[in-house]
Tab-separated table of C-alpha atoms in Angstrom:
chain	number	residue	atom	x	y	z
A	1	UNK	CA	-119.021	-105.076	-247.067
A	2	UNK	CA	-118.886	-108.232	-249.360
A	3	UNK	CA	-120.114	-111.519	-248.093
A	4	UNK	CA	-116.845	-113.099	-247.947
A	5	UNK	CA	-115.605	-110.155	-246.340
A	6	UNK	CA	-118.573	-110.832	-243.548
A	7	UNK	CA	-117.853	-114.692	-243.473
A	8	UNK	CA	-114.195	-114.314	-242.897
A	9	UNK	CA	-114.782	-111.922	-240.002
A	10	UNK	CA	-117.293	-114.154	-238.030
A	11	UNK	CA	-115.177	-116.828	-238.747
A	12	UNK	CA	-112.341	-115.051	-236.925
A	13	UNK	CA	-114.405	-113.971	-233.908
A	14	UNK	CA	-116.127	-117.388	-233.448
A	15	UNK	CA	-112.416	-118.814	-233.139
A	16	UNK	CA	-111.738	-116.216	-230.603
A	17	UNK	CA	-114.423	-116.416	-228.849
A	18	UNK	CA	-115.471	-119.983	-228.578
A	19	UNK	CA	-112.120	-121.809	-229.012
A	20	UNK	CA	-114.408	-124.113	-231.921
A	21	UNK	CA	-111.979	-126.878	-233.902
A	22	UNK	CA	-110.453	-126.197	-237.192
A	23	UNK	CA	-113.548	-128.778	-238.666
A	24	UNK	CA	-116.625	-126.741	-237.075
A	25	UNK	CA	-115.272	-123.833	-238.446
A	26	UNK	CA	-114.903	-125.592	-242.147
A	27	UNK	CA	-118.169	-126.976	-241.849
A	28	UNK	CA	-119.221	-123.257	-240.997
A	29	UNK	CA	-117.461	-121.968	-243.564
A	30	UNK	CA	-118.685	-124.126	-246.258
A	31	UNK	CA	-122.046	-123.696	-245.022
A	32	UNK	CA	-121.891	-119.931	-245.104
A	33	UNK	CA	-120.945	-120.002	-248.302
A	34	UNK	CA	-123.347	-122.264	-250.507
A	35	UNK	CA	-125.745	-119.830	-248.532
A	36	UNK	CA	-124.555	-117.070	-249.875
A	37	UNK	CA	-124.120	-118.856	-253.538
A	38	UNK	CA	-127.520	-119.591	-253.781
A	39	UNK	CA	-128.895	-116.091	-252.111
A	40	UNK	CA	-126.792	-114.777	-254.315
A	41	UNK	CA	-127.702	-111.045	-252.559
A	42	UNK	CA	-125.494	-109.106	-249.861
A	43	UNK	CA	-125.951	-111.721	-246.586
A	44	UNK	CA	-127.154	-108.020	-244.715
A	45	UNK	CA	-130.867	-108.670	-246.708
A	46	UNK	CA	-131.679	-111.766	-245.770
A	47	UNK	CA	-135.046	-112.614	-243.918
A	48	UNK	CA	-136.384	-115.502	-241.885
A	49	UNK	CA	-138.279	-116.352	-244.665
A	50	UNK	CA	-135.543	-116.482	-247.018
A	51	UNK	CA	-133.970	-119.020	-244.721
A	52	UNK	CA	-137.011	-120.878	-244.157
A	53	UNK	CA	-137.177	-121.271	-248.497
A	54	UNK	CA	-133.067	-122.183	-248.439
A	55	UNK	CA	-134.107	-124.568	-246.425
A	56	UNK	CA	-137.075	-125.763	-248.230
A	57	UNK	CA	-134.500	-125.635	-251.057
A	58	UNK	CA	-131.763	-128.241	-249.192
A	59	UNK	CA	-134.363	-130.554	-248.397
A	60	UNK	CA	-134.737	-131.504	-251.917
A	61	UNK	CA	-131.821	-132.889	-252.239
A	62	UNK	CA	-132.755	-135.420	-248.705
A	63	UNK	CA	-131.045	-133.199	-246.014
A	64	UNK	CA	-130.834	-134.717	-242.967
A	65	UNK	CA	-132.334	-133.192	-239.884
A	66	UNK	CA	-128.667	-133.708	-238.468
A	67	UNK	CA	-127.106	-131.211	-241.427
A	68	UNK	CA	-130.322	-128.913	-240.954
A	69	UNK	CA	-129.564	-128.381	-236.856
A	70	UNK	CA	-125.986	-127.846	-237.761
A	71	UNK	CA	-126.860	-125.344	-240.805
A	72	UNK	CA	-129.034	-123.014	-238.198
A	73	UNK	CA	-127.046	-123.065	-235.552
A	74	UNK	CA	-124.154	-121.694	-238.170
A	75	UNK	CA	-126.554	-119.002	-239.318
A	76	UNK	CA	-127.556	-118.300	-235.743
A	77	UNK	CA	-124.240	-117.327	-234.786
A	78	UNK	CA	-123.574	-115.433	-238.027
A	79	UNK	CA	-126.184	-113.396	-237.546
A	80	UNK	CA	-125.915	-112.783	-233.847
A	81	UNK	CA	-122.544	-111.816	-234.669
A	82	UNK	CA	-123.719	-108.971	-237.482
A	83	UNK	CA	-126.151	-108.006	-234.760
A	84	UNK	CA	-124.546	-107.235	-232.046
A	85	UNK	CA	-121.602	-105.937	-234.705
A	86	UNK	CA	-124.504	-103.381	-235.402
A	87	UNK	CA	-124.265	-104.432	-239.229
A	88	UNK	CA	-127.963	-105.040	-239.259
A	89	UNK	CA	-130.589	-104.598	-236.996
A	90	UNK	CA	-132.646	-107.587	-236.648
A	91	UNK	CA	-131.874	-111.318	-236.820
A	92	UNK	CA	-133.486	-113.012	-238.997
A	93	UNK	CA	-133.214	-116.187	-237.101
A	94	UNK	CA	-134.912	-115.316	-234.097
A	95	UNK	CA	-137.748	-116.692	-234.809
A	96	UNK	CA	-136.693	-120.509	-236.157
A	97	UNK	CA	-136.751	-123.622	-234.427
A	98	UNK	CA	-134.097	-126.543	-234.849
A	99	UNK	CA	-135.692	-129.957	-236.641
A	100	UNK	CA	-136.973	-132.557	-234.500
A	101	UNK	CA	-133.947	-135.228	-234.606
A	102	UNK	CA	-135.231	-138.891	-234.905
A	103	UNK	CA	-133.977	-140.356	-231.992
A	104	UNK	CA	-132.461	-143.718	-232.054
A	105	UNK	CA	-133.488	-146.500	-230.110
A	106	UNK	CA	-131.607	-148.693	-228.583
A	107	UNK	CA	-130.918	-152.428	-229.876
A	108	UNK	CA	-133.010	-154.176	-226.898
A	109	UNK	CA	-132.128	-158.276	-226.025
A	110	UNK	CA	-135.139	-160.058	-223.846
A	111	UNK	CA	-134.155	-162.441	-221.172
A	112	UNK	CA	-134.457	-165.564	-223.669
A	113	UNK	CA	-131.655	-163.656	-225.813
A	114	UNK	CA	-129.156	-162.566	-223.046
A	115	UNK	CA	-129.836	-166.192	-221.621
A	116	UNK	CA	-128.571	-167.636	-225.352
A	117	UNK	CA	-125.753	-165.213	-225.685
A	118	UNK	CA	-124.178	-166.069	-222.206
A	119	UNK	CA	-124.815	-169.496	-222.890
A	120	UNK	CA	-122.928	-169.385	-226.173
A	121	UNK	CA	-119.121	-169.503	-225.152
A	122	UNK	CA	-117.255	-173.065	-225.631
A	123	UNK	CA	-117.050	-173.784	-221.542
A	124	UNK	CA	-114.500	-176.725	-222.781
A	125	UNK	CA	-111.639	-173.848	-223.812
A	126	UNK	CA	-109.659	-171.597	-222.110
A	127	UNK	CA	-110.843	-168.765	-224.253
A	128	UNK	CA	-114.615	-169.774	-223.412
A	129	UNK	CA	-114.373	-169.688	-220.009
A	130	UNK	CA	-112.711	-166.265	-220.408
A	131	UNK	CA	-115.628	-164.826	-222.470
A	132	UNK	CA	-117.948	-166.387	-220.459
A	133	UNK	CA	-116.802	-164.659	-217.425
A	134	UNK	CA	-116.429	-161.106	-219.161
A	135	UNK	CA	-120.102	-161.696	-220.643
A	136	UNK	CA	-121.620	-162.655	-217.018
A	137	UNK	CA	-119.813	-159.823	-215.345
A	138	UNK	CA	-120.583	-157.206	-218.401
A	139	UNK	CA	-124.549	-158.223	-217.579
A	140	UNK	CA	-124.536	-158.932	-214.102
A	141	UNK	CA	-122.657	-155.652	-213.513
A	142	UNK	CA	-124.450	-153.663	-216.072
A	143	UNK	CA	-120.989	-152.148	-216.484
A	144	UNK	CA	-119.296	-150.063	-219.634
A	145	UNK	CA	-116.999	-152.159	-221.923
A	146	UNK	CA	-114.525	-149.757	-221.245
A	147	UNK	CA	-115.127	-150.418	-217.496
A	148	UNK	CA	-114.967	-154.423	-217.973
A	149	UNK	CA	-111.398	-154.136	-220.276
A	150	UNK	CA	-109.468	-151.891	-217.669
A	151	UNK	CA	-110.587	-153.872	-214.626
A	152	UNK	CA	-107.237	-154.604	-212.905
A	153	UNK	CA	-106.722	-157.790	-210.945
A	154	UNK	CA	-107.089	-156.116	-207.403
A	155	UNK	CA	-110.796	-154.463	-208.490
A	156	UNK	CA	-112.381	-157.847	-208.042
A	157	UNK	CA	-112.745	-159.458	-204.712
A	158	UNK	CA	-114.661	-163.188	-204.627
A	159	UNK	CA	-114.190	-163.709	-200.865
A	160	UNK	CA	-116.231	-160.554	-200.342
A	161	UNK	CA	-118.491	-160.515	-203.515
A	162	UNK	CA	-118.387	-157.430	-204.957
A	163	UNK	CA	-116.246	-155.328	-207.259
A	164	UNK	CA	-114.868	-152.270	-207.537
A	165	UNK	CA	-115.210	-149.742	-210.726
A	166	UNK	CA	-113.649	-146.598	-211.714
A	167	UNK	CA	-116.282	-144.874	-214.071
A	168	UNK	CA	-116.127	-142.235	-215.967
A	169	UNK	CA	-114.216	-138.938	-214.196
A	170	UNK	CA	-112.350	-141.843	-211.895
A	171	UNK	CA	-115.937	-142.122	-210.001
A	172	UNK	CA	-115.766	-144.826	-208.059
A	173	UNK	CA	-118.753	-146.887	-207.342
A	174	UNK	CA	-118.748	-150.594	-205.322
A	175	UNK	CA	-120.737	-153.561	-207.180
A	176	UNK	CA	-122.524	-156.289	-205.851
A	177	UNK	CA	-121.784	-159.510	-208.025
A	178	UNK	CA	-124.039	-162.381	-208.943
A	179	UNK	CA	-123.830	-165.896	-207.995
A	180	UNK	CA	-123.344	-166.911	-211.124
A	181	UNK	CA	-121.039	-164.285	-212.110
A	182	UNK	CA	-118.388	-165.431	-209.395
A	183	UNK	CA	-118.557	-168.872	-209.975
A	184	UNK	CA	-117.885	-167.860	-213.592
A	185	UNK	CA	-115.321	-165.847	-212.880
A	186	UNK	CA	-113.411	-168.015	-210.080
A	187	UNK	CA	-113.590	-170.188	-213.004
A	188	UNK	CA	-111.425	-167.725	-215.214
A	189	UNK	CA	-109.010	-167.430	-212.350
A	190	UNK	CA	-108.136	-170.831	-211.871
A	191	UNK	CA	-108.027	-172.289	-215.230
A	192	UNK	CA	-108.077	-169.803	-217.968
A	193	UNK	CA	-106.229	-166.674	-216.428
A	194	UNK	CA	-102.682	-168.302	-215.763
A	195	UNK	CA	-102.667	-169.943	-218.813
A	196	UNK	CA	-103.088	-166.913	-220.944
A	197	UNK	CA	-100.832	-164.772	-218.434
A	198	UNK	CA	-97.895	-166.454	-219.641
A	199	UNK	CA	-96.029	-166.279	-216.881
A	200	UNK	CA	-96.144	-162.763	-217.381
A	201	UNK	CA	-96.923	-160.099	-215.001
A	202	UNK	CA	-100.372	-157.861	-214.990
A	203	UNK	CA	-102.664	-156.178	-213.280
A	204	UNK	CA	-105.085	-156.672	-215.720
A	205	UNK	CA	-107.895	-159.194	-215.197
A	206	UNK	CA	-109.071	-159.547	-218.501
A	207	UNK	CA	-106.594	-160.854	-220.885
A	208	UNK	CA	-106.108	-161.370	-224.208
A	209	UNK	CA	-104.412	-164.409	-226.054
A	210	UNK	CA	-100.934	-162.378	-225.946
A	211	UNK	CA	-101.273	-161.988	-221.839
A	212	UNK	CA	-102.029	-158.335	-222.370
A	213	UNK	CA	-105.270	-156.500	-221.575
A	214	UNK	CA	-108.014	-157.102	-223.842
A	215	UNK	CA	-108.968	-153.730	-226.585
A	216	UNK	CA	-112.584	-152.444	-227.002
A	217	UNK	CA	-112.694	-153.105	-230.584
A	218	UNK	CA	-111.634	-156.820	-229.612
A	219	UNK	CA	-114.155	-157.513	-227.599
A	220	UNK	CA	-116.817	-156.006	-229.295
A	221	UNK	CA	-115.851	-158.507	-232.651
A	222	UNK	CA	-116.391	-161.340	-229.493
A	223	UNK	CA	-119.604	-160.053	-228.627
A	224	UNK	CA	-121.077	-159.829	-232.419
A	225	UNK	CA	-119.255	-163.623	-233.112
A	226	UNK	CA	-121.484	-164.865	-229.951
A	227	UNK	CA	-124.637	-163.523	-231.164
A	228	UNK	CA	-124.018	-165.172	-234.534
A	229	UNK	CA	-123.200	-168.131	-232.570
A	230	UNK	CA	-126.664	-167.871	-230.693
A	231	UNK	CA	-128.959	-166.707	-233.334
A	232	UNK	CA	-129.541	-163.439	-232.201
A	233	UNK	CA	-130.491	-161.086	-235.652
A	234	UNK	CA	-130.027	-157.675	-234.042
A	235	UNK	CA	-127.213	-155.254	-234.557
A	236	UNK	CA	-125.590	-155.232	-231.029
A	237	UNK	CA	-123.548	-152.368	-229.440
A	238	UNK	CA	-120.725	-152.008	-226.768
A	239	UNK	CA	-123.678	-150.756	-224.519
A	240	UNK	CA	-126.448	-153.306	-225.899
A	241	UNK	CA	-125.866	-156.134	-222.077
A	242	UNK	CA	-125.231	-152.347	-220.011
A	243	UNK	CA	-128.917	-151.358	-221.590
A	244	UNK	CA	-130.393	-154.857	-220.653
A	245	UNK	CA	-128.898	-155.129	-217.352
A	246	UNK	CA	-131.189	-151.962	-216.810
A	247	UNK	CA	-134.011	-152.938	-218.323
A	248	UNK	CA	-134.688	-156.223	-216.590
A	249	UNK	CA	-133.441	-154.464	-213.404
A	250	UNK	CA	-136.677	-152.206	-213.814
A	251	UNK	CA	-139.055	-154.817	-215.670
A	252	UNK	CA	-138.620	-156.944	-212.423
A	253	UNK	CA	-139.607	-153.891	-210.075
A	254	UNK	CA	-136.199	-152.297	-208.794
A	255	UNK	CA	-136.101	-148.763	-207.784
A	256	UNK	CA	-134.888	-146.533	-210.572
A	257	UNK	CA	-132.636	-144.517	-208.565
A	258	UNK	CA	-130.598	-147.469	-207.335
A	259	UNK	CA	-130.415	-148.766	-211.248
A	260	UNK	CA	-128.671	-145.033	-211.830
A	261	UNK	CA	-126.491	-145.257	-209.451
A	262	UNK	CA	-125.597	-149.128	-209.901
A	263	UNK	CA	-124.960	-147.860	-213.619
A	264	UNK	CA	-122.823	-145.100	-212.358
A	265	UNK	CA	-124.467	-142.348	-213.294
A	266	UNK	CA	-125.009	-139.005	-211.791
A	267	UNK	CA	-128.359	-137.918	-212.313
């Protein structure tokens, strides 16, 4: 059986069985086949240490440890297929190990830079006071962005200081918020909300200059304007006040558990 042949019915059977997306089974297929270009031998002969020297052989050319992981878990299902296919006996890839994938750290702010990027909305304007609210209640909260732009009006209560989220899965979890936060926020409410509602009608808290709920992307361009505004020389995230709403939580001695589940997560 020709190596196309072999590649076309994996191919098949991984769709079947796995229910993978027309671009992992591309990617498969293109990796399948500049394997078999450079073997350039029936797929059925192949050893671990002919993998181990293709590899060698990719690396040349600056493969990332990202392209490697994806390349051997390909060949690991190819070959697990012609195994248990009975079209050879052993698996060559039995024995490999995926690369080590540099892990990326997060983008960390101290309290001196969280301090300057709260501080850095116009308090003078309506949209100010709007950003300064979202900024003190993204910190305070240590919530998602996506959390902070769907809040609807009837989530946040000031009389009873706290607020209420629905996570990820519609999890619900019940907030605590700041002092500083509220006042921040009843701020919003008085003066900045009704002017940018319009006279409109929404539920949503947060809105933007067309009395609509605010988008992800927009507020992310709001975040990265503020930390030019302040100074701040790192390349911020959606998650970047979430991850330092933790971190200061635990620098300053709370219990890790309680930071989890104040974060929403489940283990």
């Amino acid at each position: 059986m020709d190596n196309s042949t072999l590649i076309n019915q994996f191919l098949d059977h991984y769709w079947l069985s796995s229910g993978a997306s027309q671009n992992t089974l591309s990617a498969y297929r293109s990796d399948l086949k500049l394997f078999a270009n450079w073997f350039d031998q029936p797929l059925t002969n192949v050893s671990d240490q002919t993998i181990k020297n293709y590899f060698e052989h990719r690396q040349l050319n600056s493969m990332s440890t990202a392209t490697q992981a994806r390349i051997l878990t390909c060949l690991r299902a190819f070959y697990l297929h012609l195994l248990t296919s009975k079209i050879i006996n052993q698996d060559p890839t039995a024995k490999l190990h995926h690369p080590k994938q540099a892990q990326k750290l997060p983008i960390f702010l101290n309290i001196d830079e969280v301090d300057q990027l709260l501080s850095a909305p116009d308090q003078k304007t309506i949209f100010g006071q709007r950003d300064r609210a979202m900024l003190e209640l993204l910190y305070s909260c240590g919530l998602r962005v996506s959390e902070l732009i769907n809040l609807s009006y009837h989530n946040i209560n000031l009389n009873e200081e706290y607020i209420r989220i629905h996570g990820k899965g519609n999890k619900e979890r019940v907030l605590p918020m700041g002092e500083v936060a509220m006042d921040h926020l009843a701020n919003y409410e008085k003066n900045a909300r009704p002017y940018l509602l319009k006279n409109g009608q929404t539920d949503g808290y947060f809105l933007s200059n067309r009395g609509t709920s605010m988008s992800r992307q927009n507020f992310f361009y709001i975040i990265k304007a503020y930390a030019l505004k302040a100074g701040i020389d790192k390349s911020l995230s959606p998650h970047t006040l979430r991850h330092a709403f933790a971190t200061h939580l635990v620098q300053q001695g709370a219990d890790l558990r309680s930071v989890q589940l104040m974060l929403g997560h489940s283990d």
